[in-house]
Short mmCIF file of C-alpha atoms in Angstrom, two decimals:
data_model
loop_
_atom_site.label_atom_id
_atom_site.label_comp_id
_atom_site.label_asym_id
_atom_site.label_seq_id
_atom_site.Cartn_x
_atom_site.Cartn_y
_atom_site.Cartn_z
CA UNK T 1 0.00 0.00 0.00
CA UNK T 2 1.37 3.39 -1.02
CA UNK T 3 2.05 5.74 1.88
CA UNK T 4 3.22 9.33 1.56
CA UNK T 5 4.97 11.04 4.45
CA UNK T 6 5.89 14.69 4.79
CA UNK T 7 8.43 16.01 7.25
CA UNK T 8 8.33 18.36 9.05
CA UNK T 9 4.63 18.76 9.84
CA UNK T 10 5.20 22.44 10.49
CA UNK T 11 7.97 24.90 9.75
CA UNK T 12 8.51 28.52 10.70
CA UNK T 13 11.21 30.61 9.02
CA UNK T 14 12.12 34.29 8.76
CA UNK T 15 11.47 36.06 5.51
CA UNK T 16 14.23 35.70 2.93
CA UNK T 17 15.38 32.24 3.94
CA UNK T 18 15.72 29.41 1.46
CA UNK T 19 13.95 26.29 2.65
CA UNK T 20 13.33 22.66 1.75
CA UNK T 21 10.21 20.61 2.30
CA UNK T 22 10.51 16.83 2.23
CA UNK T 23 8.22 14.12 0.92
CA UNK T 24 8.78 10.36 0.93
CA UNK T 25 6.72 7.55 -0.56
CA UNK T 26 6.90 3.80 -0.02
CA UNK T 27 6.14 2.44 -3.50
CA UNK T 28 8.34 3.68 -6.34
CA UNK T 29 5.82 2.58 -9.01
CA UNK T 30 4.40 6.04 -9.48
CA UNK T 31 3.26 7.80 -12.63
CA UNK T 32 3.94 11.31 -11.39
CA UNK T 33 4.38 13.36 -8.25
CA UNK T 34 2.74 16.69 -7.56
CA UNK T 35 3.20 19.46 -5.06
CA UNK T 36 0.12 21.43 -4.03
CA UNK T 37 -0.42 24.52 -1.96
CA UNK T 38 -3.43 24.92 0.33
CA UNK T 39 -4.37 28.23 1.90
CA UNK T 40 -6.60 28.25 5.01
CA UNK T 41 -10.24 27.62 4.15
CA UNK T 42 -9.48 27.09 0.50
CA UNK T 43 -8.90 24.31 -1.97
CA UNK T 44 -5.63 23.02 -3.33
CA UNK T 45 -3.61 24.66 -6.06
CA UNK T 46 -1.17 22.61 -8.09
CA UNK T 47 2.35 24.08 -7.98
CA UNK T 48 4.55 21.59 -9.78
CA UNK T 49 4.09 18.23 -11.45
CA UNK T 50 7.03 15.89 -12.05
CA UNK T 51 6.57 12.94 -14.37
CA UNK T 52 8.20 9.69 -13.25
CA UNK T 53 10.77 10.00 -16.04
CA UNK T 54 11.85 13.46 -14.87
CA UNK T 55 14.14 14.46 -12.03
CA UNK T 56 13.03 18.02 -11.38
CA UNK T 57 10.70 20.84 -12.30
CA UNK T 58 11.07 24.56 -11.72
CA UNK T 59 8.56 27.39 -11.53
CA UNK T 60 9.79 30.78 -10.42
CA UNK T 61 11.22 30.49 -6.91
CA UNK T 62 10.07 26.89 -6.60
CA UNK T 63 12.07 23.82 -7.54
CA UNK T 64 10.88 20.28 -7.02
CA UNK T 65 13.06 17.21 -7.36
CA UNK T 66 12.18 13.54 -7.64
CA UNK T 67 14.27 10.49 -6.81
CA UNK T 68 12.10 7.47 -7.52
CA UNK T 69 14.67 4.90 -6.48
CA UNK T 70 14.88 6.30 -2.97
CA UNK T 71 11.20 7.25 -2.82
CA UNK T 72 11.85 10.91 -2.13
CA UNK T 73 10.93 14.34 -3.38
CA UNK T 74 11.89 17.79 -2.17
CA UNK T 75 10.33 21.18 -2.72
CA UNK T 76 12.83 24.00 -2.56
CA UNK T 77 11.56 27.53 -2.00
CA UNK T 78 14.08 30.30 -2.60
CA UNK T 79 13.98 33.66 -0.86
CA UNK T 80 10.82 32.90 1.08
CA UNK T 81 8.15 35.58 1.50
CA UNK T 82 5.26 35.97 3.96
CA UNK T 83 2.92 35.25 1.05
CA UNK T 84 4.40 31.76 0.84
CA UNK T 85 2.75 30.91 4.18
CA UNK T 86 0.43 27.99 3.52
CA UNK T 87 0.25 24.22 3.81
CA UNK T 88 2.19 22.35 1.14
CA UNK T 89 1.03 18.89 0.19
CA UNK T 90 2.84 16.24 -1.78
CA UNK T 91 0.85 13.66 -3.75
CA UNK T 92 1.84 10.69 -5.88
CA UNK T 93 -0.21 9.32 -8.73
CA UNK T 94 0.13 5.58 -8.72
CA UNK T 95 -0.24 3.04 -11.45
CA UNK T 96 -3.38 0.95 -11.35
CA UNK T 97 -3.60 -2.62 -12.58
CA UNK T 98 -6.33 -4.02 -14.78
CA UNK T 99 -6.47 -1.03 -17.09
CA UNK T 100 -8.34 1.23 -14.70
CA UNK T 101 -6.98 4.61 -13.78
CA UNK T 102 -5.05 5.19 -10.58
CA UNK T 103 -5.47 8.02 -8.16
CA UNK T 104 -3.55 10.57 -6.10
CA UNK T 105 -2.25 9.57 -2.68
CA UNK T 106 -1.59 12.61 -0.49
CA UNK T 107 0.76 13.29 2.38
CA UNK T 108 -0.61 15.20 5.36
CA UNK T 109 1.31 18.31 4.42
CA UNK T 110 3.81 20.72 5.88
CA UNK T 111 2.41 23.92 7.34
CA UNK T 112 4.80 26.73 6.46
CA UNK T 113 4.89 30.08 8.20
CA UNK T 114 7.18 32.79 6.85
CA UNK T 115 7.57 35.64 9.31
CA UNK T 116 8.30 39.18 8.15
CA UNK V 1 -13.74 29.34 -16.67
CA UNK V 2 -14.98 29.71 -13.11
CA UNK V 3 -13.11 26.65 -11.93
CA UNK V 4 -14.62 23.81 -9.96
CA UNK V 5 -17.74 24.97 -8.13
CA UNK V 6 -18.96 23.40 -4.91
CA UNK V 7 -22.06 24.05 -2.88
CA UNK V 8 -22.80 24.64 -0.15
CA UNK V 9 -19.56 26.08 1.21
CA UNK V 10 -20.59 25.39 4.77
CA UNK V 11 -23.12 22.94 6.15
CA UNK V 12 -24.16 22.39 9.74
CA UNK V 13 -26.60 19.59 10.42
CA UNK V 14 -27.73 17.29 13.16
CA UNK V 15 -26.84 13.65 13.45
CA UNK V 16 -29.19 11.45 11.45
CA UNK V 17 -30.01 14.05 8.82
CA UNK V 18 -29.33 13.61 5.12
CA UNK V 19 -26.59 15.76 3.64
CA UNK V 20 -26.09 16.41 -0.08
CA UNK V 21 -22.94 18.05 -1.40
CA UNK V 22 -22.80 19.33 -4.96
CA UNK V 23 -20.05 19.82 -7.50
CA UNK V 24 -19.78 21.33 -10.95
CA UNK V 25 -16.49 20.37 -12.64
CA UNK V 26 -14.56 22.46 -15.13
CA UNK V 27 -16.21 22.28 -18.52
CA UNK V 28 -14.57 19.69 -20.76
CA UNK V 29 -12.91 17.73 -17.97
CA UNK V 30 -13.65 14.02 -18.07
CA UNK V 31 -12.51 13.03 -14.58
CA UNK V 32 -14.20 14.02 -11.32
CA UNK V 33 -12.93 13.21 -7.83
CA UNK V 34 -14.43 13.48 -4.35
CA UNK V 35 -12.02 13.82 -1.42
CA UNK V 36 -12.43 14.18 2.32
CA UNK V 37 -9.94 16.07 4.50
CA UNK V 38 -9.60 15.71 8.27
CA UNK V 39 -6.84 16.60 10.68
CA UNK V 40 -6.34 12.97 11.65
CA UNK V 41 -6.34 11.32 8.24
CA UNK V 42 -5.38 14.12 5.90
CA UNK V 43 -6.80 14.16 2.36
CA UNK V 44 -8.41 10.91 1.27
CA UNK V 45 -9.96 9.97 -2.05
CA UNK V 46 -13.53 8.77 -1.66
CA UNK V 47 -14.56 8.06 -5.26
CA UNK V 48 -13.77 9.14 -8.79
CA UNK V 49 -15.62 9.15 -12.09
CA UNK V 50 -14.48 9.02 -15.68
CA UNK V 51 -16.97 10.17 -18.30
CA UNK V 52 -19.70 10.10 -15.63
CA UNK V 53 -19.01 6.45 -14.74
CA UNK V 54 -17.75 5.57 -11.23
CA UNK V 55 -14.33 3.96 -11.58
CA UNK V 56 -13.11 3.44 -8.04
CA UNK V 57 -15.28 3.83 -4.95
CA UNK V 58 -13.04 1.86 -2.61
CA UNK V 59 -12.48 4.96 -0.53
CA UNK V 60 -16.14 5.42 0.32
CA UNK V 61 -16.21 4.76 4.07
CA UNK V 62 -19.50 2.90 4.30
CA UNK V 63 -22.94 2.44 2.80
CA UNK V 64 -24.12 5.72 4.26
CA UNK V 65 -22.10 7.45 1.55
CA UNK V 66 -23.19 7.52 -2.07
CA UNK V 67 -22.13 9.54 -5.10
CA UNK V 68 -23.69 10.13 -8.47
CA UNK V 69 -22.76 11.89 -11.66
CA UNK V 70 -25.89 12.15 -13.81
CA UNK V 71 -24.14 14.23 -16.47
CA UNK V 72 -20.77 15.74 -17.32
CA UNK V 73 -21.44 18.97 -15.49
CA UNK V 74 -22.83 17.82 -12.15
CA UNK V 75 -22.08 15.42 -9.34
CA UNK V 76 -23.45 14.85 -5.85
CA UNK V 77 -22.09 13.22 -2.72
CA UNK V 78 -24.78 12.17 -0.29
CA UNK V 79 -24.49 11.07 3.32
CA UNK V 80 -27.54 9.41 4.82
CA UNK V 81 -27.78 9.28 7.77
CA UNK V 82 -25.01 11.65 8.81
CA UNK V 83 -22.90 11.10 11.93
CA UNK V 84 -20.58 13.43 13.91
CA UNK V 85 -17.53 11.54 12.63
CA UNK V 86 -18.44 12.62 9.10
CA UNK V 87 -17.47 16.18 10.02
CA UNK V 88 -14.73 17.18 7.61
CA UNK V 89 -13.99 19.31 4.56
CA UNK V 90 -15.15 17.64 1.37
CA UNK V 91 -13.38 18.59 -1.84
CA UNK V 92 -14.35 18.00 -5.41
CA UNK V 93 -11.69 18.06 -8.13
CA UNK V 94 -11.72 17.60 -11.88
CA UNK V 95 -9.14 16.80 -14.48
CA UNK V 96 -8.64 16.14 -18.15
CA UNK V 97 -7.19 12.75 -19.02
CA UNK V 98 -4.49 12.85 -21.68
CA UNK V 99 -3.57 9.64 -23.48
CA UNK V 100 -5.63 7.79 -20.89
CA UNK V 101 -3.73 9.23 -17.93
CA UNK V 102 -4.84 11.91 -15.50
CA UNK V 103 -2.63 14.95 -15.13
CA UNK V 104 -3.15 18.00 -12.92
CA UNK V 105 -6.31 18.02 -10.84
CA UNK V 106 -8.14 21.26 -10.20
CA UNK V 107 -9.77 21.52 -6.81
CA UNK V 108 -12.90 23.32 -5.72
CA UNK V 109 -12.98 25.44 -2.55
CA UNK V 110 -14.50 22.61 -0.50
CA UNK V 111 -17.59 22.15 1.63
CA UNK V 112 -16.99 22.37 5.36
CA UNK V 113 -19.42 19.92 7.01
CA UNK V 114 -20.20 19.88 10.71
CA UNK V 115 -22.49 17.19 12.05
CA UNK V 116 -23.69 17.87 15.58
#
């Protein structure tokens, strides 16, 4: 059974710091891995999607890496800002046997607070 | 496009009552997902549809939960009878399958359900 773990559960940093959020998964047979952002009382917004054949994706100050063999992904945020404060969730899309589609398995997230 | 639309945004009900949550996916998307989010268990997939057909309902907790998708632009998640442990935020998401595989999912704002 695929399990996704995110460490730490919460993180508080001063504005301007570079930081890394960690995600690990138990089954390397994934199709892709996604990082989402969730603001309080709101839905999830997809930040980055890494296909299983890729090793990283970048969008602005965000960089996500994927190491399937070790079952790990990291989300790097450069020059953090108070507006980056949110919960960041990692999710893996797994293969499904029998021809049916798989689904996303989510970690519980890391709650990030960037203090001015 | 207005994105994924969910209603109601908040629902407070008493134990034993029927609850119906509604979702309108993004026009043209052929996948629709229902998730439940709690502090204890995080974000869990309940059921998903492809072209209005339920594909995987293994995440539906028990027979009190049912979901329908009568057409491509509308889905409901019903709980009957509701119990206090059903209190959670329920998210709907939609996606467009490419080459038979799902890519980024777009989430609605969620329905916050409180069962007293």
